[in-house]
């Protein structure tokens, strides 16, 4: 049992708009990661347990660790585009972009029941939105992963870029346990629609990996339910 070991690393991957942040929040039972329908800044985020919340930035070419507040973290990944006609705004944005590129990942410590026994969850940038530097960083987490969840969408089932990412990143990095979660299942109104989407994805995945584990989910509904249960 991997949970009996010191820790268990679960990497969550998926393209932009697949609902990774909402899925992770649903898994954790509370809204730790900001989620948005707009693009957010691509920063790797590692979530683990601590009695009190703490947020730290780890940089790519430095041993310095910078402590930030939860509000600063949420502001960091807001992903605001500048007004192209405003030189000051553009200049500030470019400086911020350079600063973000210097980051390896943000380490979040939170009092989460799921993470109490050494479980670490790693949220990665959208696989279709990786520059070379961030690609290099993202892939360093893959060989360490005990399992990976690949988020797909019932609205846009299995693109060519998802097929390439699965084959060239997850498979080549020897991630043994891959779970495919088809998010946004609430968009599928009938049993036939659900079966059709599952079958379509299965047909595309089976040539790449034997006996794929495929699940339908609605992360938003799951998160709303868990937050209601917690009295929010």
C-alpha positions as semicolon CSV with decimal commas, in nm:
position;residue;x (nm);y (nm);z (nm)
1;X;0,000;0,000;0,000
2;X;0,163;0,323;-0,117
3;X;-0,019;0,525;0,149
4;X;0,172;0,333;0,416
5;X;0,495;0,480;0,277
6;X;0,624;0,824;0,365
7;X;0,418;1,001;0,099
8;X;0,201;0,950;-0,205
9;X;0,230;1,194;-0,495
10;X;-0,074;1,248;-0,717
11;X;-0,015;1,464;-1,025
12;X;-0,319;1,623;-1,189
13;X;-0,281;1,711;-1,558
14;X;-0,508;1,837;-1,831
15;X;-0,556;2,106;-2,090
16;X;-0,692;2,451;-2,010
17;X;-1,068;2,458;-1,935
18;X;-1,081;2,092;-1,828
19;X;-1,155;2,201;-1,470
20;X;-0,836;2,093;-1,290
21;X;-0,865;2,346;-1,008
22;X;-1,231;2,265;-0,942
23;X;-1,152;1,892;-0,952
24;X;-0,871;1,933;-0,695
25;X;-1,092;2,152;-0,474
26;X;-1,365;1,885;-0,490
27;X;-1,110;1,620;-0,396
28;X;-0,993;1,831;-0,100
29;X;-1,344;1,928;0,003
30;X;-1,280;2,302;0,005
31;X;-1,180;2,585;-0,226
32;X;-0,801;2,592;-0,185
33;X;-0,721;2,676;-0,550
34;X;-0,889;2,967;-0,728
35;X;-1,087;2,849;-1,031
36;X;-1,190;3,064;-1,324
37;X;-1,343;3,032;-1,670
38;X;-1,068;3,270;-1,789
39;X;-0,704;3,159;-1,837
40;X;-0,504;3,171;-1,515
41;X;-0,127;3,198;-1,474
42;X;0,055;2,871;-1,536
43;X;0,223;2,789;-1,205
44;X;0,284;2,440;-1,069
45;X;0,123;2,407;-0,727
46;X;0,210;2,142;-0,469
47;X;-0,046;2,087;-0,193
48;X;0,035;1,903;0,129
49;X;-0,077;1,894;0,493
50;X;0,002;2,138;0,774
51;X;-0,203;2,237;1,083
52;X;-0,201;2,602;0,968
53;X;-0,221;2,736;0,609
54;X;0,111;2,848;0,456
55;X;0,209;2,954;0,105
56;X;0,568;2,952;-0,024
57;X;0,724;3,030;-0,363
58;X;1,020;2,812;-0,471
59;X;1,235;2,956;-0,748
60;X;1,404;2,782;-1,040
61;X;1,765;2,898;-0,997
62;X;1,775;2,990;-0,630
63;X;1,747;2,833;-0,284
64;X;1,548;3,132;-0,161
65;X;1,196;3,046;-0,046
66;X;0,950;3,335;-0,032
67;X;0,655;3,320;0,206
68;X;0,336;3,483;0,078
69;X;-0,022;3,519;0,201
70;X;-0,321;3,332;0,061
71;X;-0,449;3,659;-0,091
72;X;-0,110;3,716;-0,259
73;X;-0,118;3,362;-0,401
74;X;-0,467;3,412;-0,547
75;X;-0,363;3,746;-0,694
76;X;-0,048;3,585;-0,839
77;X;-0,240;3,343;-1,057
78;X;-0,527;3,573;-1,156
79;X;-0,396;3,592;-1,515
80;X;-0,482;3,954;-1,601
81;X;-0,399;4,075;-1,953
82;X;-0,273;4,437;-1,982
83;X;-0,429;4,715;-2,188
84;X;-0,202;4,721;-2,496
85;X;-0,240;5,100;-2,528
86;X;-0,116;5,162;-2,172
87;X;0,267;5,154;-2,171
88;X;0,296;5,150;-1,791
89;X;0,049;4,862;-1,765
90;X;0,231;4,665;-2,036
91;X;0,569;4,728;-1,870
92;X;0,434;4,615;-1,529
93;X;0,283;4,307;-1,691
94;X;0,612;4,212;-1,861
95;X;0,801;4,247;-1,531
96;X;0,542;4,028;-1,360
97;X;0,570;3,771;-1,640
98;X;0,949;3,759;-1,597
99;X;0,904;3,713;-1,221
100;X;0,654;3,430;-1,275
101;X;0,894;3,252;-1,512
102;X;1,156;3,247;-1,236
103;X;0,927;3,035;-1,017
104;X;0,959;2,657;-1,000
105;X;0,639;2,601;-0,804
106;X;0,422;2,726;-0,519
107;X;0,410;2,505;-0,210
108;X;0,074;2,516;-0,030
109;X;0,042;2,372;0,317
110;X;-0,318;2,338;0,438
111;X;-0,509;2,156;0,716
112;X;-0,665;1,901;0,480
113;X;-0,784;1,557;0,594
114;X;-0,696;1,400;0,258
115;X;-0,331;1,508;0,289
116;X;-0,284;1,411;0,655
117;X;-0,116;1,078;0,579
118;X;0,154;1,211;0,349
119;X;-0,059;1,263;0,037
120;X;0,074;1,537;-0,192
121;X;-0,130;1,674;-0,481
122;X;0,051;1,848;-0,764
123;X;-0,152;2,076;-0,990
124;X;0,023;2,139;-1,323
125;X;-0,028;2,413;-1,584
126;X;-0,255;2,343;-1,880
127;X;-0,073;2,095;-2,104
128;X;-0,161;2,304;-2,410
129;X;-0,013;2,618;-2,253
130;X;0,346;2,522;-2,168
131;X;0,650;2,719;-2,271
132;X;0,982;2,536;-2,283
133;X;1,095;2,634;-1,934
134;X;0,769;2,540;-1,769
135;X;0,755;2,221;-1,974
136;X;1,093;2,123;-1,828
137;X;0,969;2,193;-1,474
138;X;0,639;2,012;-1,519
139;X;0,806;1,698;-1,644
140;X;1,039;1,677;-1,342
141;X;0,730;1,596;-1,134
142;X;0,619;1,313;-1,361
143;X;0,887;1,054;-1,274
144;X;0,815;1,114;-0,903
145;X;0,441;1,054;-0,941
146;X;0,279;0,752;-0,777
147;X;-0,035;0,818;-0,980
148;X;-0,173;1,073;-1,226
149;X;-0,520;1,199;-1,297
150;X;-0,570;1,321;-1,653
151;X;-0,870;1,552;-1,674
152;X;-1,068;1,536;-1,996
153;X;-1,391;1,715;-2,081
154;X;-1,727;1,572;-2,181
155;X;-1,770;1,887;-2,392
156;X;-1,450;1,836;-2,597
157;X;-1,358;1,467;-2,573
158;X;-0,994;1,375;-2,637
159;X;-0,807;1,611;-2,868
160;X;-0,492;1,530;-3,068
161;X;-0,278;1,734;-2,826
162;X;-0,418;1,528;-2,535
163;X;-0,327;1,208;-2,719
164;X;0,030;1,335;-2,774
165;X;0,063;1,444;-2,409
166;X;-0,058;1,106;-2,284
167;X;0,177;0,913;-2,513
168;X;0,488;1,131;-2,492
169;X;0,472;1,257;-2,133
170;X;0,271;1,029;-1,907
171;X;0,360;0,702;-2,078
172;X;0,726;0,787;-2,141
173;X;0,773;0,900;-1,781
174;X;0,649;0,558;-1,670
175;X;0,354;0,682;-1,468
176;X;0,211;0,341;-1,378
177;X;-0,131;0,444;-1,251
178;X;-0,324;0,686;-1,473
179;X;-0,687;0,766;-1,402
180;X;-0,887;0,937;-1,676
181;X;-1,160;1,162;-1,541
182;X;-1,414;1,296;-1,791
183;X;-1,522;1,620;-1,624
184;X;-1,835;1,829;-1,696
185;X;-2,050;1,515;-1,702
186;X;-2,346;1,734;-1,598
187;X;-2,344;1,863;-1,959
188;X;-2,447;1,513;-2,073
189;X;-2,822;1,490;-2,033
190;X;-2,889;1,122;-2,109
191;X;-2,740;0,782;-2,027
192;X;-2,683;0,734;-2,401
193;X;-2,481;1,057;-2,420
194;X;-2,264;0,944;-2,128
195;X;-2,202;0,602;-2,279
196;X;-2,124;0,756;-2,618
197;X;-1,859;0,992;-2,472
198;X;-1,704;0,717;-2,258
199;X;-1,688;0,482;-2,555
200;X;-1,534;0,750;-2,779
201;X;-1,260;0,823;-2,525
202;X;-1,201;0,454;-2,455
203;X;-1,150;0,384;-2,828
204;X;-0,885;0,659;-2,845
205;X;-0,706;0,566;-2,521
206;X;-0,697;0,187;-2,546
207;X;-0,432;0,180;-2,824
208;X;-0,204;0,377;-2,587
209;X;-0,260;0,210;-2,252
210;X;-0,401;-0,127;-2,152
211;X;-0,732;-0,140;-1,960
212;X;-0,769;0,236;-1,902
213;X;-0,948;0,347;-1,584
214;X;-1,211;0,595;-1,707
215;X;-1,456;0,782;-1,483
216;X;-1,729;1,040;-1,543
217;X;-1,745;1,330;-1,298
218;X;-1,888;1,673;-1,235
219;X;-1,625;1,847;-1,023
220;X;-1,841;2,155;-0,967
221;X;-2,137;1,954;-0,837
222;X;-1,904;1,745;-0,617
223;X;-1,738;2,058;-0,473
224;X;-2,073;2,230;-0,410
225;X;-2,198;1,918;-0,230
226;X;-1,888;1,884;-0,011
227;X;-1,889;2,255;0,079
228;X;-2,259;2,236;0,169
229;X;-2,189;1,929;0,386
230;X;-1,917;2,130;0,563
231;X;-2,171;2,404;0,643
232;X;-2,044;2,667;0,397
